[in-house]
Short mmCIF file of C-alpha atoms in Angstrom, two decimals:
data_model
loop_
_atom_site.label_atom_id
_atom_site.label_comp_id
_atom_site.label_asym_id
_atom_site.label_seq_id
_atom_site.Cartn_x
_atom_site.Cartn_y
_atom_site.Cartn_z
CA MET A 2 29.85 -8.64 3.10
CA ILE A 3 27.42 -6.76 5.51
CA PHE A 4 25.18 -5.72 2.95
CA ALA A 5 25.21 -9.65 1.91
CA VAL A 6 24.48 -10.65 5.57
CA ILE A 7 22.02 -7.95 5.78
CA LEU A 8 20.11 -9.45 3.41
CA LEU A 9 19.98 -12.99 4.92
CA LEU A 10 19.24 -12.81 7.93
CA GLY A 11 16.79 -9.57 6.99
CA ALA A 12 14.98 -12.85 4.66
CA ILE A 13 15.13 -15.31 7.77
CA GLY A 14 13.93 -13.10 10.20
CA HIS A 15 11.23 -12.22 7.72
CA ILE A 16 9.72 -15.11 6.76
CA ASN A 17 10.17 -16.52 10.89
CA TYR A 18 8.32 -14.02 11.73
CA LEU A 19 5.80 -14.64 8.74
CA VAL A 20 5.47 -17.89 9.50
CA ASN A 21 5.88 -18.20 13.73
CA ASP A 22 5.55 -14.77 15.19
CA CYS A 23 3.67 -12.28 13.23
CA PRO A 24 0.56 -11.31 15.05
CA LEU A 25 -1.22 -9.10 11.72
CA ASP A 26 -3.98 -10.72 9.90
CA LEU A 27 -4.06 -10.10 6.16
CA THR A 28 -4.78 -6.36 5.55
CA PRO A 29 -7.93 -5.81 4.16
CA ASP A 30 -6.57 -4.97 0.53
CA GLU A 31 -3.95 -8.11 0.63
CA ALA A 32 -7.07 -10.37 1.15
CA GLN A 33 -8.64 -8.71 -1.46
CA TYR A 34 -5.89 -8.82 -4.31
CA TRP A 35 -5.88 -13.00 -2.40
CA ASP A 36 -9.07 -13.81 -3.85
CA TRP A 37 -8.54 -12.05 -6.75
CA SER A 38 -5.83 -14.46 -6.94
CA ARG A 39 -8.12 -17.29 -7.41
CA GLN A 40 -10.37 -15.84 -10.27
CA LEU A 41 -7.15 -14.33 -12.58
CA ASP A 42 -7.91 -11.77 -15.24
CA ILE A 43 -6.02 -9.90 -16.95
CA SER A 44 -7.11 -6.64 -15.21
CA TYR A 45 -9.45 -5.43 -11.81
CA TYR A 46 -11.92 -3.16 -10.70
CA SER A 47 -9.12 -0.57 -8.88
CA LYS A 48 -5.79 -2.28 -10.27
CA GLY A 49 -4.31 -4.34 -12.51
CA PRO A 50 -3.14 -7.72 -12.24
CA LEU A 51 0.38 -8.34 -11.10
CA VAL A 52 -0.49 -8.68 -7.57
CA ALA A 53 -2.79 -11.65 -8.28
CA TYR A 54 -0.48 -13.13 -10.47
CA LEU A 55 2.74 -12.92 -7.69
CA ILE A 56 -0.13 -14.13 -4.92
CA ARG A 57 -1.54 -16.60 -7.10
CA ALA A 58 2.13 -18.11 -7.71
CA SER A 59 3.32 -17.79 -4.00
CA THR A 60 0.26 -19.97 -2.83
CA ALA A 61 0.44 -22.37 -5.61
CA ILE A 62 3.96 -23.59 -4.57
CA PHE A 63 3.56 -23.13 -1.14
CA GLY A 64 -0.21 -23.24 0.09
CA GLY A 65 -2.83 -21.06 1.17
CA ALA A 66 -1.37 -19.84 4.52
CA MET A 67 -1.23 -15.85 5.49
CA TRP A 68 2.97 -16.12 5.07
CA ALA A 69 2.78 -17.95 1.34
CA VAL A 70 0.53 -14.95 0.62
CA ARG A 71 3.05 -12.26 1.76
CA LEU A 72 6.21 -14.26 0.83
CA PRO A 73 6.80 -11.95 -2.57
CA ALA A 74 6.67 -8.99 -0.27
CA VAL A 75 9.98 -10.36 1.00
CA VAL A 76 11.38 -11.79 -1.66
CA LEU A 77 10.20 -8.13 -3.74
CA ALA A 78 12.28 -5.77 -0.94
CA ILE A 79 15.30 -7.75 -1.53
CA GLY A 80 15.14 -7.06 -5.15
CA THR A 81 14.71 -3.37 -3.69
CA SER A 82 17.54 -3.32 -1.39
CA ILE A 83 19.62 -4.79 -4.05
CA ALA A 84 18.75 -2.19 -6.74
CA THR A 85 19.48 0.24 -3.76
CA TYR A 86 22.67 -0.72 -3.47
CA GLY A 87 23.94 -1.14 -6.61
CA LEU A 88 22.28 2.43 -8.02
CA THR A 89 24.23 4.48 -5.20
CA LEU A 90 26.99 2.46 -6.37
CA ARG A 91 26.65 3.54 -9.52
CA LEU A 92 25.92 7.13 -8.95
CA PHE A 93 28.83 7.47 -5.82
CA ARG A 94 31.30 4.79 -6.34
CA SER A 95 31.03 4.26 -2.54
CA HIS A 96 29.84 0.65 -1.32
CA ARG A 97 29.96 2.49 2.05
CA LEU A 98 27.32 5.08 1.22
CA ALA A 99 25.01 2.41 -0.18
CA LEU A 100 25.60 0.24 2.73
CA GLY A 101 24.66 3.54 4.66
CA VAL A 102 21.90 3.99 2.63
CA ILE A 103 20.53 0.00 3.44
CA LEU A 104 20.87 0.67 6.78
CA LEU A 105 18.87 4.04 7.43
CA ASN A 106 16.38 2.60 5.35
CA HIS A 107 16.11 -0.53 7.89
CA LEU A 108 14.99 2.30 10.31
CA VAL A 109 11.45 3.51 8.60
CA PRO A 110 8.36 1.80 9.79
CA LEU A 111 6.68 2.64 6.07
CA PHE A 112 10.08 0.58 4.64
CA ILE A 113 9.51 -2.08 7.41
CA ALA A 114 5.75 -2.29 6.41
CA GLY A 115 6.58 -2.48 3.34
CA SER A 116 9.02 -5.45 3.72
CA VAL A 117 6.40 -8.00 4.82
CA LEU A 118 2.67 -6.47 3.70
CA MET A 119 1.88 -8.06 -0.17
CA THR A 120 -0.15 -5.53 -1.34
CA ILE A 121 0.79 -4.01 -4.32
CA ASP A 122 3.16 -1.16 -3.81
CA PRO A 123 6.29 -4.22 -2.93
CA PRO A 124 6.11 -4.79 -6.64
CA LEU A 125 5.42 -0.80 -7.41
CA PHE A 126 8.78 -0.29 -5.16
CA LEU A 127 10.86 -2.80 -7.05
CA CYS A 128 10.17 -1.13 -10.69
CA TRP A 129 10.29 1.86 -9.79
CA ALA A 130 14.04 1.14 -8.43
CA ILE A 131 15.21 -0.73 -10.80
CA ALA A 132 13.83 1.82 -13.62
CA THR A 133 16.23 4.63 -11.80
CA TRP A 134 18.74 2.57 -12.15
CA LEU A 135 18.05 2.08 -15.12
CA ALA A 136 17.67 5.38 -16.16
CA ALA A 137 20.91 6.73 -14.15
CA LEU A 138 22.97 4.42 -16.37
CA ALA A 139 20.95 5.22 -19.62
CA ILE A 140 21.68 8.65 -18.91
CA LEU A 141 25.24 8.93 -17.05
CA GLY A 142 26.12 6.08 -19.07
CA ASN A 143 24.68 6.69 -22.28
CA ARG A 144 23.74 3.35 -22.11
CA ARG A 145 21.52 2.94 -24.88
CA TRP A 146 19.71 -0.89 -24.01
CA ALA A 147 19.09 0.56 -21.20
CA TRP A 148 16.11 2.58 -22.81
CA PRO A 149 14.15 -0.62 -24.18
CA ALA A 150 14.93 -2.69 -20.76
CA ILE A 151 12.86 0.97 -18.59
CA GLY A 152 9.50 0.13 -20.67
CA VAL A 153 9.88 -2.95 -19.76
CA VAL A 154 10.40 -2.38 -15.88
CA ALA A 155 8.19 0.83 -16.52
CA GLY A 156 5.10 -1.31 -17.79
CA VAL A 157 5.62 -3.99 -15.30
CA GLY A 158 5.40 -1.74 -12.68
CA PHE A 159 1.91 -0.18 -14.23
CA LEU A 160 0.23 -3.50 -14.54
CA ALA A 161 1.17 -3.32 -10.58
CA LYS A 162 -0.15 0.09 -9.64
CA TYR A 163 -0.79 2.47 -12.24
CA ALA A 164 1.29 5.43 -10.50
CA MET A 165 3.94 4.12 -11.92
CA LEU A 166 3.43 6.11 -14.98
CA ILE A 167 4.42 9.28 -12.31
CA TRP A 168 8.12 7.92 -12.54
CA PHE A 169 8.29 9.31 -16.19
CA ILE A 170 7.39 12.73 -15.52
CA GLY A 171 10.84 13.24 -13.17
CA LEU A 172 12.66 11.45 -16.18
CA ILE A 173 10.88 13.82 -18.79
CA GLY A 174 12.17 17.02 -16.24
CA MET A 175 15.27 15.36 -15.22
CA LEU A 176 16.37 15.66 -19.69
CA ALA A 177 14.62 18.83 -20.20
CA SER A 178 16.26 20.79 -17.28
CA ASP A 179 19.71 19.92 -18.26
CA ARG A 180 21.22 20.50 -21.86
CA ARG A 181 23.93 17.91 -21.62
CA TYR A 182 20.86 15.26 -22.26
CA ARG A 183 17.96 17.17 -24.05
CA HIS A 184 18.66 15.36 -26.78
CA TRP A 185 17.09 12.09 -25.38
CA LEU A 186 13.71 14.01 -25.53
CA LYS A 187 13.75 13.36 -28.81
CA SER A 188 15.71 9.99 -29.33
CA PRO A 189 14.02 7.00 -30.58
CA TRP A 190 15.96 5.47 -27.57
CA MET A 191 13.99 7.49 -25.42
CA GLY A 192 11.14 7.13 -27.14
CA SER A 193 11.06 3.04 -27.03
CA SER A 194 10.83 3.36 -23.60
CA VAL A 195 6.94 5.48 -23.69
CA ILE A 196 6.15 2.90 -27.10
CA ILE A 197 6.87 -0.31 -24.85
CA THR A 198 5.72 0.96 -21.55
CA LEU A 199 2.72 1.89 -23.20
CA LEU A 200 2.04 -1.45 -24.51
CA PHE A 201 1.79 -2.99 -20.99
CA THR A 202 -1.33 -0.63 -20.63
CA ILE A 203 -3.48 -2.42 -23.45
CA PRO A 204 -4.91 -5.47 -20.83
CA VAL A 205 -6.01 -2.94 -18.73
CA ILE A 206 -7.78 -0.66 -21.40
CA TYR A 207 -9.20 -3.04 -22.94
CA TRP A 208 -10.54 -4.66 -19.69
CA ASN A 209 -12.07 -1.46 -18.71
CA SER A 210 -13.61 -1.16 -22.00
CA GLN A 211 -15.94 -4.01 -21.12
CA HIS A 212 -16.26 -2.88 -17.84
CA ASP A 213 -17.78 0.44 -17.83
CA TRP A 214 -14.38 2.35 -17.53
CA VAL A 215 -14.05 1.15 -13.37
CA SER A 216 -11.12 1.48 -13.03
CA PHE A 217 -10.87 5.19 -14.47
CA ARG A 218 -14.43 6.23 -12.66
CA HIS A 219 -12.58 4.84 -9.29
CA VAL A 220 -8.94 6.75 -9.88
CA ALA A 221 -11.26 9.97 -10.57
CA ARG A 222 -12.90 9.10 -7.60
CA GLN A 223 -9.98 8.63 -5.24
CA THR A 224 -7.99 11.20 -6.91
CA GLY A 225 -10.62 13.47 -6.66
CA ALA A 226 -10.58 14.74 -10.08
CA ALA A 227 -14.19 13.37 -10.11
CA ASN A 228 -15.50 15.85 -7.62
CA ALA A 229 -16.50 19.00 -8.34
CA ASP A 230 -17.11 20.58 -4.48
CA ALA A 231 -14.30 18.83 -2.94
CA TRP A 232 -11.61 21.88 -2.31
CA SER A 233 -10.51 21.30 1.22
CA ALA A 234 -6.91 22.48 2.45
CA LYS A 235 -7.46 20.62 5.73
CA HIS A 236 -5.71 17.60 3.59
CA MET A 237 -2.65 19.69 3.27
CA VAL A 238 -1.88 19.99 6.58
CA GLU A 239 -2.37 16.71 7.41
CA PHE A 240 -0.32 15.61 4.48
CA PRO A 241 3.09 16.57 5.13
CA LEU A 242 2.08 15.62 8.81
CA GLY A 243 1.87 12.00 8.53
CA GLN A 244 4.35 12.08 5.99
CA PHE A 245 6.37 13.17 8.71
CA LEU A 246 5.69 10.76 11.74
CA LEU A 247 5.89 7.81 9.02
CA ILE A 248 9.78 8.38 8.06
CA GLY A 249 10.58 9.32 11.32
CA PRO A 250 10.68 12.92 12.68
CA PRO A 251 14.62 13.08 12.68
CA LEU A 252 15.21 10.95 10.04
CA ALA A 253 12.67 13.63 8.02
CA VAL A 254 14.32 17.03 9.14
CA LEU A 255 17.49 15.15 7.72
CA MET A 256 15.52 14.56 4.44
CA VAL A 257 14.20 18.26 4.40
CA GLY A 258 17.72 19.09 4.52
CA GLY A 259 19.61 16.77 2.60
CA ILE A 260 16.82 17.96 -0.39
CA VAL A 261 18.15 20.94 0.50
CA TRP A 262 20.92 20.44 0.17
CA GLY A 263 20.47 19.12 -3.09
CA VAL A 264 18.88 21.38 -5.04
CA ARG A 265 22.06 24.16 -4.15
CA ARG A 266 24.47 21.38 -5.12
CA VAL A 267 22.93 21.51 -8.29
CA ARG A 268 22.60 25.07 -8.87
CA ARG A 269 25.65 24.93 -7.99
CA ASP A 270 27.76 22.83 -9.35
CA GLY A 271 25.75 20.96 -12.18
CA ASP A 272 25.54 17.40 -9.84
CA ASP A 273 23.21 15.42 -12.53
CA ARG A 274 23.74 12.94 -9.86
CA ILE A 275 21.66 14.49 -7.41
CA ALA A 276 19.94 15.69 -10.18
CA LEU A 277 18.23 12.25 -11.09
CA LEU A 278 17.67 11.97 -7.75
CA LEU A 279 15.17 14.86 -7.00
CA TRP A 280 13.36 14.71 -10.34
CA ILE A 281 12.73 11.03 -9.81
CA GLY A 282 11.89 11.53 -6.06
CA CYS A 283 10.25 15.10 -5.89
CA PRO A 284 7.15 14.78 -8.28
CA ILE A 285 5.07 12.07 -7.54
CA TRP A 286 5.56 13.25 -3.59
CA ILE A 287 4.04 16.79 -4.58
CA LEU A 288 1.50 15.71 -7.08
CA CYS A 289 0.31 13.54 -3.62
CA TRP A 290 0.34 16.58 -1.86
CA ILE A 291 -1.62 18.56 -4.58
CA VAL A 292 -4.04 15.82 -4.61
CA THR A 293 -4.47 16.61 -1.01
CA LEU A 294 -7.06 19.91 -2.02
CA ARG A 295 -9.37 17.47 -3.84
CA ALA A 296 -9.64 14.25 -2.22
CA LYS A 297 -7.86 12.50 1.60
CA VAL A 298 -4.08 10.43 -0.08
CA GLN A 299 -3.48 7.66 1.87
CA PRO A 300 -0.57 7.95 3.47
CA ASN A 301 1.25 5.22 0.98
CA TRP A 302 0.74 6.45 -1.67
CA PRO A 303 3.84 8.93 -2.03
CA ALA A 304 6.26 5.88 -1.08
CA PRO A 305 8.38 5.65 -3.92
CA ALA A 306 9.23 9.37 -3.74
CA TYR A 307 11.69 8.53 -0.52
CA PHE A 308 13.09 5.92 -2.80
CA THR A 309 15.38 7.99 -4.38
CA LEU A 310 15.56 9.90 -1.58
CA MET A 311 16.89 8.02 1.08
CA ILE A 312 19.42 7.73 -1.00
CA LEU A 313 20.02 11.72 -1.08
CA THR A 314 20.05 12.13 2.62
CA ALA A 315 22.28 9.52 2.97
CA ARG A 316 25.03 12.01 0.37
CA PHE A 317 23.95 14.57 2.71
CA ILE A 318 24.39 12.93 5.84
CA GLY A 319 27.87 11.79 4.29
CA SER A 320 29.25 15.43 3.51
CA ARG A 321 28.28 16.39 6.91
CA LEU A 322 31.30 13.93 7.85
CA SER A 323 34.30 15.78 6.34
CA SER A 324 34.21 17.86 8.84
CA ALA A 325 33.69 18.89 12.71
CA ALA A 326 31.57 22.37 11.67
CA LEU A 327 29.78 20.44 9.63
CA TRP A 328 28.71 17.83 11.67
CA ARG A 329 28.00 19.20 14.92
CA PRO A 330 24.80 21.24 13.47
CA TRP A 331 23.26 17.68 12.34
CA ARG A 332 24.90 14.87 14.57
CA GLY A 333 21.80 15.21 17.11
CA TRP A 334 19.70 14.69 14.68
CA VAL A 335 21.28 11.35 12.82
CA TYR A 336 21.73 9.91 16.21
CA GLY A 337 18.05 10.95 17.29
CA ALA A 338 17.13 8.79 13.31
CA ILE A 339 19.13 5.72 14.52
CA VAL A 340 17.24 5.79 18.13
CA PHE A 341 13.73 6.40 16.56
CA GLY A 342 14.21 3.85 14.31
CA VAL A 343 15.33 1.08 16.83
CA VAL A 344 12.71 1.43 19.23
CA MET A 345 10.21 1.27 16.18
CA ILE A 346 11.45 -1.78 13.90
CA PRO A 347 9.96 -4.35 17.30
CA ILE A 348 6.51 -1.96 17.70
CA ALA A 349 6.13 -1.93 13.92
CA HIS A 350 6.71 -5.55 14.14
CA ASP A 351 3.81 -5.97 16.85
CA PHE A 352 2.12 -2.91 17.79
CA THR A 353 0.94 -5.17 20.86
CA LEU A 354 4.38 -4.41 21.73
CA VAL A 355 2.25 -0.91 23.67
CA TYR A 356 -0.70 -2.58 24.98
CA PRO A 357 0.32 -2.68 28.48
CA ALA A 358 1.23 0.57 28.46
CA ILE A 359 -1.97 2.10 26.86
CA ALA A 360 -4.03 -0.15 29.78
CA TRP A 361 -1.79 1.07 32.60
CA TYR A 362 -2.98 4.98 31.55
CA ASN A 363 -6.37 4.39 31.36
CA GLU A 364 -6.39 2.89 34.66
CA HIS A 365 -4.25 4.93 36.49
CA VAL A 366 -3.98 8.00 34.53
CA ALA A 367 -7.05 8.75 33.10
CA PRO A 368 -9.25 8.68 35.98
CA ARG A 369 -6.96 11.28 37.47
CA ILE A 370 -6.90 13.69 34.89
CA GLY A 371 -9.88 13.32 33.51
CA ALA A 372 -9.65 12.05 30.04
CA LYS A 373 -11.56 9.84 28.30
CA PRO A 374 -9.78 5.71 27.73
CA LYS A 375 -7.85 5.34 25.04
CA THR A 376 -8.72 2.46 22.09
CA ALA A 377 -6.66 0.08 20.75
CA ARG A 378 -7.65 1.30 17.24
CA ARG A 379 -7.49 5.00 18.40
CA LEU A 380 -3.76 4.39 18.89
CA ASP A 381 -2.54 0.84 16.76
CA PRO A 382 -2.51 1.80 13.35
CA SER A 383 -2.34 -2.24 13.16
CA ALA A 384 -5.72 -2.68 14.87
CA LYS A 385 -8.06 -3.24 11.95
CA PHE A 386 -5.78 -6.33 10.63
CA ARG A 387 -6.56 -7.95 14.16
CA GLY A 388 -8.94 -10.08 14.60
CA TYR A 389 -9.98 -12.01 11.80
CA VAL A 390 -8.87 -15.29 12.28
CA GLU A 391 -11.15 -15.14 15.46
CA MET A 392 -14.47 -13.57 13.04
CA GLY A 393 -13.95 -16.89 10.29
CA GLN A 394 -13.80 -18.96 13.07
CA GLN A 395 -16.92 -17.69 14.55
CA ILE A 396 -18.16 -17.94 10.75
CA GLY A 397 -17.19 -21.51 10.81
CA ARG A 398 -19.38 -21.96 13.67
CA MET A 399 -22.01 -20.58 12.29
CA LEU A 400 -21.95 -22.71 8.77
CA ALA A 401 -21.56 -25.59 10.62
CA SER A 402 -25.04 -25.63 12.43
CA ALA A 403 -26.87 -23.71 8.90
CA SER A 404 -28.23 -26.14 5.99
CA PRO A 405 -26.15 -26.92 3.40
CA GLY A 406 -25.89 -24.51 0.92
CA ALA A 407 -25.33 -21.79 3.20
CA PHE A 408 -22.98 -18.69 2.26
CA VAL A 409 -21.61 -16.62 3.71
CA LEU A 410 -22.55 -12.42 2.77
CA GLY A 411 -20.27 -9.43 3.74
CA GLU A 412 -20.98 -5.94 5.04
CA ASP A 413 -18.44 -4.04 2.33
CA TYR A 414 -15.47 -5.72 0.20
CA GLN A 415 -12.88 -5.90 3.36
CA THR A 416 -15.26 -7.62 5.31
CA THR A 417 -16.19 -10.03 2.25
CA ALA A 418 -12.24 -10.79 0.97
CA GLU A 419 -11.31 -11.46 4.61
CA ALA A 420 -14.57 -14.36 5.20
CA ALA A 421 -13.35 -15.65 2.25
CA PHE A 422 -9.29 -16.06 4.03
CA TYR A 423 -9.76 -16.86 7.24
CA THR A 424 -13.63 -18.89 7.13
CA PRO A 425 -12.52 -22.41 6.80
CA GLY A 426 -12.39 -23.65 3.95
CA GLN A 427 -12.01 -20.76 2.40
CA PRO A 428 -15.67 -20.56 0.45
CA LYS A 429 -16.46 -17.92 -2.01
CA THR A 430 -18.11 -14.90 -0.22
CA TYR A 431 -20.81 -12.10 -1.60
CA CYS A 432 -20.89 -8.63 -0.55
CA VAL A 433 -23.53 -6.82 -0.01
CA GLY A 434 -21.85 -2.92 0.40
CA ALA A 435 -23.48 -1.79 -3.87
CA TYR A 436 -26.23 -2.99 -3.86
CA PHE A 437 -28.55 -0.64 -0.84
CA HIS A 438 -30.74 2.49 -3.04
CA ASP A 439 -30.25 4.02 -0.04
CA PRO A 440 -26.60 6.44 -0.79
CA ALA A 441 -26.11 7.14 2.92
CA GLN A 442 -26.00 3.39 3.67
CA ARG A 443 -24.25 1.76 0.32
CA ASN A 444 -20.36 1.03 -0.68
CA ARG A 445 -19.05 1.86 -3.42
CA PHE A 446 -18.03 -0.49 -5.99
CA SER A 447 -15.37 -3.04 -5.58
CA GLN A 448 -14.56 -6.56 -7.66
CA TYR A 449 -16.97 -8.58 -6.37
CA ASP A 450 -19.99 -6.25 -8.12
CA ILE A 451 -17.97 -7.26 -10.95
CA TRP A 452 -17.34 -10.92 -11.15
CA LEU A 453 -21.09 -12.35 -12.69
CA ASP A 454 -20.84 -15.81 -10.01
CA ARG A 455 -20.34 -13.35 -6.88
CA ARG A 456 -23.81 -11.39 -7.68
CA LEU A 457 -26.61 -11.44 -5.19
CA ASP A 458 -29.47 -12.09 -8.38
CA ARG A 459 -28.69 -15.31 -9.01
CA PRO A 460 -31.41 -17.44 -8.75
CA GLU A 461 -29.18 -20.68 -7.16
CA LEU A 462 -28.91 -18.33 -3.87
CA ILE A 463 -32.60 -17.82 -3.45
CA GLY A 464 -34.02 -19.45 -0.57
CA ARG A 465 -30.42 -19.83 1.34
CA GLU A 466 -29.18 -19.59 4.49
CA VAL A 467 -27.06 -16.51 4.76
CA VAL A 468 -24.09 -15.77 7.73
CA TYR A 469 -24.21 -12.24 7.42
CA VAL A 470 -21.35 -9.98 8.88
CA GLY A 471 -21.65 -6.10 9.73
CA GLN A 472 -21.60 -3.81 12.25
CA GLY A 473 -25.56 -2.73 11.57
CA MET A 474 -28.91 -4.77 9.67
CA PRO A 475 -29.85 -2.19 7.67
CA ASP A 476 -33.98 -2.26 6.96
CA GLU A 477 -33.63 -3.17 3.27
CA LEU A 478 -31.15 -5.73 3.45
CA ARG A 479 -33.50 -7.14 6.41
CA ALA A 480 -36.31 -7.72 3.85
CA ALA A 481 -34.21 -9.63 1.65
CA PHE A 482 -34.43 -12.35 4.61
CA ALA A 483 -37.34 -14.43 5.34
CA VAL A 484 -35.74 -14.59 8.52
CA VAL A 485 -33.39 -12.96 10.66
CA HIS A 486 -32.70 -14.43 14.21
CA GLU A 487 -30.89 -11.96 16.86
CA PRO A 488 -27.02 -10.85 16.29
CA ILE A 489 -24.08 -12.55 17.54
CA GLU A 490 -21.40 -10.24 18.73
CA LEU A 491 -17.51 -11.02 19.06
CA VAL A 492 -15.43 -8.71 20.83
CA THR A 493 -11.42 -9.90 20.82
CA GLU A 494 -9.16 -8.17 23.24
CA ASP A 495 -4.91 -8.56 23.08
CA ARG A 496 -2.85 -7.37 26.69
CA GLY A 497 -5.97 -5.85 28.10
CA LEU A 498 -7.72 -3.69 25.54
CA ARG A 499 -10.52 -4.06 23.26
CA VAL A 500 -9.66 -4.63 19.65
CA ARG A 501 -12.08 -5.27 17.26
CA ARG A 502 -16.08 -5.89 17.29
CA PHE A 503 -17.64 -7.93 15.07
CA VAL A 504 -21.55 -8.56 14.55
CA PHE A 505 -22.86 -12.09 12.85
CA TRP A 506 -26.24 -12.61 11.93
CA HIS A 507 -28.01 -16.00 11.10
CA CYS A 508 -30.37 -15.52 8.46
CA GLU A 509 -32.90 -17.65 6.38
CA GLY A 510 -34.98 -17.32 2.91
CA PHE A 511 -32.42 -14.84 1.22
CA LYS A 512 -35.38 -13.62 -1.83
CA GLY A 513 -31.99 -12.15 -3.40
CA MET A 514 -30.82 -8.26 -4.45
CA SER A 515 -30.21 -6.55 -7.38
CA LEU A 516 -27.83 -3.35 -8.25
CA PRO A 517 -29.82 -0.02 -8.29
CA GLN A 518 -29.93 0.87 -11.48
CA MET A 519 -28.80 4.56 -9.95
CA PRO A 520 -25.08 5.90 -10.14
CA GLY A 521 -22.67 4.21 -7.62
CA ARG A 522 -19.93 5.27 -5.58
CA TYR A 523 -16.43 4.18 -7.82
#
C-alpha cells in the first residue's frame, strides 16, 4: 500500500511539476527527438526509432506542449519502479526490502532527472528492468516462457538505445559462472531470446544500409573506436568521480560496500540472487570505464548498471541491520545518504534555488578573496536547458518582420531543434553545422543532414530571408547571403545570475550551401 501511494503521489507530483512548475526548457536531445517524431521513420541518425514514436503518441493525444513531450518519461519511470519492486520481491521475498529499494532510488539525482526528461534513457531503463525480472524468472525459477519474452523486451530496448545489447553480456556471464545454470547456454530457449532480439535490429540495419551506415560511424566515434590516437587516462579519473557525485557521495560509498559484500557472498555461499544483480549491473559500468581511455563518456551511459546495483545496495544495508556491531560502521553513511538525497530532491528539480547563494558569493565573498565570480553555466548542470523559450520568442519577432518564406537556420543541431519547438508555429528549421569546409568550424553530422527536405542546397530556398541563430557569423556563412544585418544579442538572467546568451542575425538573399565533398564528422 505504501508503494502504491508513493507511485500515485509521485505521478501526480511530476505531472503537476511539468505542467505548472518546471523551470527547464526541453533539453537539446529532447527537442531533437520531438523533431524526429514529426517525421517518423524506421530509424534515425544516432538512435533507433522508439523514442520518436513514444513522443509522437503522447503529443498526438495531448498536444505539442513541453509537458506532453515529457509525459512518457513519467509513465516509463512508474513502470521501472514496478519492475524494481517486482524483481526485488522475487529475489528476496521481502516487501519491506522492495519498498526500501524504491525509497532509495528516490534519493538519487540521476534517477530524478530520468523520471521527467524524455530522452532515450527512460525506455531503455524500463526494458533493462523488465528483461532482468524475466531473467530471474527464467534462470532461478526455470520458467521457459520467459526466454522468448526476454528477446522481445531486449529487442524493444535496442530500438531505444543500442546499449541494450550489453545486457546480454551480463546474462551470459551469470550463466557461464555458475555450473548450475550453464546448460541454458546450449538451450534453444536461451537461443530464442537472442534470435528474437536480433530480429528487432533489422529496421536499424536496413535504414543504415540506405544511409552510409551513419549510426555505426557515429557510435564508433562516440566510443572512441574510430579515433586511432585518442588514448587518454584523464577521463578514467573523471568518470568515477562524476558518477560518485551523480549517485551522491554517501550512497556511492554504500554501493561500493554492497558490491564488495556481494562478491564475497557469491564466493562464499554461491548466492545466485546476488550473482544475478552483480552480473547484470557491473559489465556496462566497467565497459563505460574502459571506453574512457578512448573517449569522454557521457554521465548517463552507465545508468542502467544502477538498476540492479541499487537493489544490491539496499540488500547490503538490510544485512547490516542484523546486529548493532554490523550497523554501527555504516549508519553514518546511511543517514548521510538520506540527508543528501532529501536536500538534492528540490535542487534537482530547480537548481535556481541555489542561484541567490551564488549571487551572494559573487557580491560579498569573491571580491574579498580575489576569486572570479561563479557563473550559472559553470555550476548549474541544467543551465544549458534554459533560455530557449526567450530564444523562440525573439525568433518569432524577427520572422514576423521578415518577408513571407523566411526560414530559421541554426548553427548546430541543438539550436536547430530548440528553435523548431519554441518558435511560434513550430516551423521547419535548418542546420548549417556540417556545411563548412573548414574542419575547425564544421560540426558533426545530424539527422538534419539526412533529411532531404532540410538540405540547404534546395532551389526553393534560394533568395529567401533567414534568421540565423549562432554565437558567431563565420565568413563562409556570411558569403552565403547577399546582406547580413547587425546581430541582435539576447541575454537571459534568473535570480540575479546571467544564464544564457543568444545571438541572432537577420540575413537576406540566401544563395544556398552544399555539403562539402570531404570526410565529415560523425
